[in-house]
Coordinates of C-alpha atoms in Angstrom, one line a residue:
X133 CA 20.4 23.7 -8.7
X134 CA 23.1 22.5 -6.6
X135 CA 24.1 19.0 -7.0
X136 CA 23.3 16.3 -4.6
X137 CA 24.4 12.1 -4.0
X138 CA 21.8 9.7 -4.4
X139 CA 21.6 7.1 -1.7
X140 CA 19.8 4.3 0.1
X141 CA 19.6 2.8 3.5
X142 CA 18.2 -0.3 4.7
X143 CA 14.6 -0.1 6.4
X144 CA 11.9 -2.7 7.0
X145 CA 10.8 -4.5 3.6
X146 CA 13.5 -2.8 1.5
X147 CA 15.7 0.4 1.0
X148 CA 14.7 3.7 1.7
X149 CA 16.0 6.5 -0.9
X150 CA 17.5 9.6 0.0
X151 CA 19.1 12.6 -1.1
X152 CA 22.4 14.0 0.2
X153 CA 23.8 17.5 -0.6
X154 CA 27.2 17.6 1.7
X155 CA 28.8 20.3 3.1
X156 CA 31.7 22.3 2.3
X157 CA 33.6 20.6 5.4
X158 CA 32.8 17.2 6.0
X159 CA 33.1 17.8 9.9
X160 CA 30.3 20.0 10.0
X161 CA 26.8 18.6 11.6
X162 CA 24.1 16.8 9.1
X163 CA 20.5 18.1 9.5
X164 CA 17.8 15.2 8.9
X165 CA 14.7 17.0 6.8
X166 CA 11.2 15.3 6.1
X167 CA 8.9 16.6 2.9
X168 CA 5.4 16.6 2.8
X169 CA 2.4 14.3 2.4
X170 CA 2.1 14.1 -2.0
X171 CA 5.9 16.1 -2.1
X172 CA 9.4 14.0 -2.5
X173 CA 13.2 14.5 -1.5
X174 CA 13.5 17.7 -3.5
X175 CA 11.1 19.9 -1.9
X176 CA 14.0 21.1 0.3
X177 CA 16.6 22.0 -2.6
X178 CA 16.1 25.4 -2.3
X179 CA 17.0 25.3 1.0
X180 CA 19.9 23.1 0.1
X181 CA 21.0 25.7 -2.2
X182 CA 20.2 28.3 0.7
X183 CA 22.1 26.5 3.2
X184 CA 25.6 27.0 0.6
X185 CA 27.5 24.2 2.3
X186 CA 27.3 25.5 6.0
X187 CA 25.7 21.9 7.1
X188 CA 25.2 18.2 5.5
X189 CA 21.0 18.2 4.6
X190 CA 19.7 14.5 4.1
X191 CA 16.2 14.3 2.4
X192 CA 14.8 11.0 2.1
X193 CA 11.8 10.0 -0.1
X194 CA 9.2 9.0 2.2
X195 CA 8.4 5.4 2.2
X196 CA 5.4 5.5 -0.6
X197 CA 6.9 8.4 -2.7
X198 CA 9.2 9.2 -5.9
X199 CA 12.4 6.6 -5.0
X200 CA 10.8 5.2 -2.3
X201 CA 7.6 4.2 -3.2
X202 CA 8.3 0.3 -4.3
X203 CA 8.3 0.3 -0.3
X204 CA 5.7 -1.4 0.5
X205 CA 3.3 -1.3 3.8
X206 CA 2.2 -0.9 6.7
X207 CA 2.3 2.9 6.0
X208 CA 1.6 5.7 8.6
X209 CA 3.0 8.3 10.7
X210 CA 4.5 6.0 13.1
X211 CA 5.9 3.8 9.6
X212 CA 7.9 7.1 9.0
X213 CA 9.1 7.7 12.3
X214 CA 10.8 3.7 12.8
X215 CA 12.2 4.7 8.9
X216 CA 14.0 8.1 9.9
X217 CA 15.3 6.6 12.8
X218 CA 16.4 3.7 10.7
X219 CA 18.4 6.3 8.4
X220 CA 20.0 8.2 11.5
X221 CA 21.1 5.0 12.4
X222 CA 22.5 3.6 9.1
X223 CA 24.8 7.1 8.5
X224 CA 25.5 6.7 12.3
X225 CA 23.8 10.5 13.0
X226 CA 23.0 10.9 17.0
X227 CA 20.5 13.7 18.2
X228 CA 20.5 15.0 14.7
X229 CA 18.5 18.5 14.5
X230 CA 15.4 17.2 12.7
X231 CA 13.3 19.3 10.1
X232 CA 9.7 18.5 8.7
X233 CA 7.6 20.4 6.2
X234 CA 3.7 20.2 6.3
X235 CA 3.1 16.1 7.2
X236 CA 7.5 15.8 8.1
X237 CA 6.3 18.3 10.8
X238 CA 4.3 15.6 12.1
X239 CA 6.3 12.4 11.3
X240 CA 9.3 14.7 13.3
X241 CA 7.4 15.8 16.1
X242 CA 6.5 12.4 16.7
X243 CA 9.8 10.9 15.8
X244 CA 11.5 13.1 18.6
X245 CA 9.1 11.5 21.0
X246 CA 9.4 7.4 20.1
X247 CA 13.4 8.0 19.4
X248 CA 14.3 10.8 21.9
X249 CA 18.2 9.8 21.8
X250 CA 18.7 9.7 18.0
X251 CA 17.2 13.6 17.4
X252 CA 18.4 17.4 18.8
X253 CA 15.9 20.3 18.4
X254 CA 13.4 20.3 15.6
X255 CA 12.1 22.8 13.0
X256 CA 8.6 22.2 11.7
X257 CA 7.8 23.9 8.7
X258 CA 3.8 24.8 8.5
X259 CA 2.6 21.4 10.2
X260 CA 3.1 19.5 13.3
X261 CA 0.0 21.2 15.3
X262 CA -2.9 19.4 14.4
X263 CA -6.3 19.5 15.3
X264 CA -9.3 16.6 16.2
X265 CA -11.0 15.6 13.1
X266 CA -14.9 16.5 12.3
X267 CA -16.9 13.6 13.5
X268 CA -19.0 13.8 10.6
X269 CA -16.4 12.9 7.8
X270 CA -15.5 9.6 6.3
X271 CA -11.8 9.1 5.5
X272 CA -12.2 9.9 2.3
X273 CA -13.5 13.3 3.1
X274 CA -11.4 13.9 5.6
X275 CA -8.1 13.3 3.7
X276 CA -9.7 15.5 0.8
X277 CA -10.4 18.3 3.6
X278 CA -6.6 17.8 4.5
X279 CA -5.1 18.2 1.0
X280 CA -7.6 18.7 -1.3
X281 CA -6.9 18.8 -4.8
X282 CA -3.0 17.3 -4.2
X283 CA -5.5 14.5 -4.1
X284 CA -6.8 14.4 -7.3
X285 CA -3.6 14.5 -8.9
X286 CA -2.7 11.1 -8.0
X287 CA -5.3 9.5 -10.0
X288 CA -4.6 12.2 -13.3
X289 CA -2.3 11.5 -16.0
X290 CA -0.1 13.5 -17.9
X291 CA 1.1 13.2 -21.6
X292 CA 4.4 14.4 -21.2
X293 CA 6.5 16.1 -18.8
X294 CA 5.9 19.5 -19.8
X295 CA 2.0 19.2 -19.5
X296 CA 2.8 18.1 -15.7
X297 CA 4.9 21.4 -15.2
X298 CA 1.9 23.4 -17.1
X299 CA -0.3 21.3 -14.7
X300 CA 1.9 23.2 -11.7
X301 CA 2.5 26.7 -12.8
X302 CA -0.7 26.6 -13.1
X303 CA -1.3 26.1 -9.4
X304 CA -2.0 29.8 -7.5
X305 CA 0.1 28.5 -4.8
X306 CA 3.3 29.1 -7.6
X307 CA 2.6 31.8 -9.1
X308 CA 5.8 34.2 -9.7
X309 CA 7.3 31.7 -7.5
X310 CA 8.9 29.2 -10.2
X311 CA 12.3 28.0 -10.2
X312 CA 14.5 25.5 -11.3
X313 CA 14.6 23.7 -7.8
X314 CA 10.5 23.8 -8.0
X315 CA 10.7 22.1 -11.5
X316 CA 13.1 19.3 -10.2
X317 CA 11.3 18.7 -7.4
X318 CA 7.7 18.3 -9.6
X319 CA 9.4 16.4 -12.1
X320 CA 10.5 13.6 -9.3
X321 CA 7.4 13.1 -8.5
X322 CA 6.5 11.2 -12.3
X323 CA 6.5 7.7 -13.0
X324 CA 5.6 5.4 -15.8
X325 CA 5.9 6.3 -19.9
X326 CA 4.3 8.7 -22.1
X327 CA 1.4 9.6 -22.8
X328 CA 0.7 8.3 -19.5
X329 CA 3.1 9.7 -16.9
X330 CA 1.7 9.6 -13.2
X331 CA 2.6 10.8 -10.0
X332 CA 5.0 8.1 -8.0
X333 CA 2.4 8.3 -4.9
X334 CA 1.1 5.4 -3.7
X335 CA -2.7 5.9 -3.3
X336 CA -3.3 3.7 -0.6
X337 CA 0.3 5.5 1.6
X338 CA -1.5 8.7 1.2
X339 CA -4.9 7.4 2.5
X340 CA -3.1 5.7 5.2
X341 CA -1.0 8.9 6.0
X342 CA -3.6 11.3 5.5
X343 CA -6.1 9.4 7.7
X344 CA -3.2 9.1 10.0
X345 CA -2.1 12.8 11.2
X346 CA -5.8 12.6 13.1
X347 CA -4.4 9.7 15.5
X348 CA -4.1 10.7 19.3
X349 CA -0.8 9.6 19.3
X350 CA 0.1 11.9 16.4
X351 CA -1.9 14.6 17.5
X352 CA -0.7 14.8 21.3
X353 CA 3.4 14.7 19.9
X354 CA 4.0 18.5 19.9
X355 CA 3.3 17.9 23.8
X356 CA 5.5 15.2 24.5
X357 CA 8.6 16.7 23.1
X358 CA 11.8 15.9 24.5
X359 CA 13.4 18.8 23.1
X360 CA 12.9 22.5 22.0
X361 CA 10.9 23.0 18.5
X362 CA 10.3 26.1 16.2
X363 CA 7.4 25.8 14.1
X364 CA 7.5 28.8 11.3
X365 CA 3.6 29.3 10.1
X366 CA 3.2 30.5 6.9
X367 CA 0.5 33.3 6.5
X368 CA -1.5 31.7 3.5
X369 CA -2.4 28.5 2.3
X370 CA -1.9 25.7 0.0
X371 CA -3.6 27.2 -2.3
X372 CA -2.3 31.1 -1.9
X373 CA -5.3 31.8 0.0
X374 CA -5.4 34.7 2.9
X375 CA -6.2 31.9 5.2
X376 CA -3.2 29.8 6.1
X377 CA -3.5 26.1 8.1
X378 CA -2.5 28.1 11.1
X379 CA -2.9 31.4 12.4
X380 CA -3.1 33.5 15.6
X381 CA -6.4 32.3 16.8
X382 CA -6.3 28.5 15.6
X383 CA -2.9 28.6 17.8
X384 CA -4.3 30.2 20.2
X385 CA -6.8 27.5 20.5
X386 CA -4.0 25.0 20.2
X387 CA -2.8 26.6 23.6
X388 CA 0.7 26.2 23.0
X389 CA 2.2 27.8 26.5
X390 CA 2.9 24.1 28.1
X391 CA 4.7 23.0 25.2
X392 CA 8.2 23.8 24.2
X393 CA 7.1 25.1 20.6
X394 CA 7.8 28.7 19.6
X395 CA 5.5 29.6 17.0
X396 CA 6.8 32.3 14.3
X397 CA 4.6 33.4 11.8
X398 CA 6.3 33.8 7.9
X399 CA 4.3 36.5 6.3
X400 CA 2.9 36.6 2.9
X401 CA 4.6 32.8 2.3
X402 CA 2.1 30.3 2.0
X403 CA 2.5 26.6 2.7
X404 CA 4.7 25.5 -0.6
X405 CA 6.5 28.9 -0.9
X406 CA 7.4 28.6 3.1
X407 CA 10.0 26.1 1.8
X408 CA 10.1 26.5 -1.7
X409 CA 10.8 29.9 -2.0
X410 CA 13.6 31.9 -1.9
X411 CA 12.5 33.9 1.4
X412 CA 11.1 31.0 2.6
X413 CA 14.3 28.7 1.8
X414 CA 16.4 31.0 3.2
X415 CA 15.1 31.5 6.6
X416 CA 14.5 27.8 6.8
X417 CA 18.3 27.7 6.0
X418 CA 19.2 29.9 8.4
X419 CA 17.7 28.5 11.6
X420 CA 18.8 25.2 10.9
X421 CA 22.2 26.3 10.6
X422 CA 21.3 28.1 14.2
X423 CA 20.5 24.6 15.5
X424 CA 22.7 22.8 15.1
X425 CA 25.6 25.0 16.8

């Protein structure tokens, strides 16, 4: 894994951390990139590694996760949104190309709207269209609908660190897709001491966040854009299943034609390896390098 600089940047209640992996010439553009709803920073190191230099990629924890996650509330989508634009700000970045994966679609679709001068064309990786929420589902049930077992997790505990990486090769959504970056990016997640490591997500952010991607406000973003977006769909889903979060009829139904998204379908990825793997990471890589030119 390539390295990377730790750093911090002031937001409301406290410091928001980040990772920084520069590029080979210091004058090239920085691309801002958001992880998803249980993930941390290091979700995107394989595209890091895949992006070899050609652009500065900043990752923050999310406010409620890994580094970040002493922040403390209100959470939410909108929370995110006032922190990235607090981060632009703080590394003095102007319409900064923008990248989210699965709930950073979201918080960047609807950070391009409530910050339109501080971010440039966006790429949201298998998230950012959503859909009204069944009327006959608490909270609870809906976030579980939303992530499903990811939720579960955050209430398990783990004996050591290598029965958490057991716990995630385990997962279908990783199978014959393990790699060093994956394993860093898991392992960020932990907190506490043995035998009773946990994950570093704040229950009550996730709740909040979860509940969250369901708000008009969130919902309506992908039609409010002020600028151009790709949205690459991966073909199965969180749990390696044939059915994926999106797919031609479910964006058919999201009736995308008055919008200025341009849906493109990643075939057998599904929503981790879409990112985390090394097709995935690559093209990921690649069009953000397009963007930003």
């Amino acid at each position: 894994m390539i390295p990377y600089e730790e750093i911090e940047v002031p937001v409301s209640g406290g410091e928001l951390a980040a990772l920084r992996w520069p590029a080979t010439d210091p004058r090239a553009p920085t691309v801002v990139a958001l992880h998803g709803i249980t993930a941390n920073a290091l979700s995107w190191a394989t595209v890091a590694r895949q992006l070899a230099g050609r652009v500065t990629l900043v990752a923050p924890d999310l406010r409620g996760r890994a580094a970040s996650s002493g922040l403390p509330g209100p959470y939410g989508i909108a929370a995110h949104t006032d922190d990235v634009a607090a981060l632009t700000e703080a590394l003095g970045l102007d319409r900064v190309v923008l990248a989210g994966h699965s709930m950073g679609a979201f918080v960047a679709a609807l950070a391009a709207v409530r910050h339109p001068h501080r971010f440039g064309p966006l790429l949201l990786v298998d998230g950012g269209i959503g859909f009204p929420a069944p009327t006959h589902l608490t909270p609870d049930e809906l976030l579980t609908a939303v992530i499903g077992p990811a939720m579960d997790r955050l209430s398990m505990t783990f004996t050591d660190r290598a029965a958490y990486r057991a716990f995630w090769q385990a997962h279908p959504a990783f199978a014959g897709a393990w790699s060093d970056e994956v394993d860093a990016y898991i392992q960020r997640d932990l907190t506490g001491e043995e035998p009773a490591l946990r994950s570093s997500c704040r229950i009550e952010a996730i709740r909040t966040d979860g509940v969250g991607l369901f708000d008009e406000e969130v919902l309506t973003a992908v039609r409010k854009l002020p600028v151009g977006a790709t949205l690459l769909w991966a073909a199965r889903g969180l749990m390696d299943e044939e059915q994926g979060l999106y797919d031609e009829s479910r964006l058919a139904a999201a009736d995308l034609g008055g919008t200025r998204v341009e849906p493109v379908p990643m075939k057998d990825l599904n929503h981790y390896t879409v990112l985390t793997g090394e097709r995935g990471g690559r093209e990921v890589a690649d069009r953000l390098v397009a963007l930003t030119r």
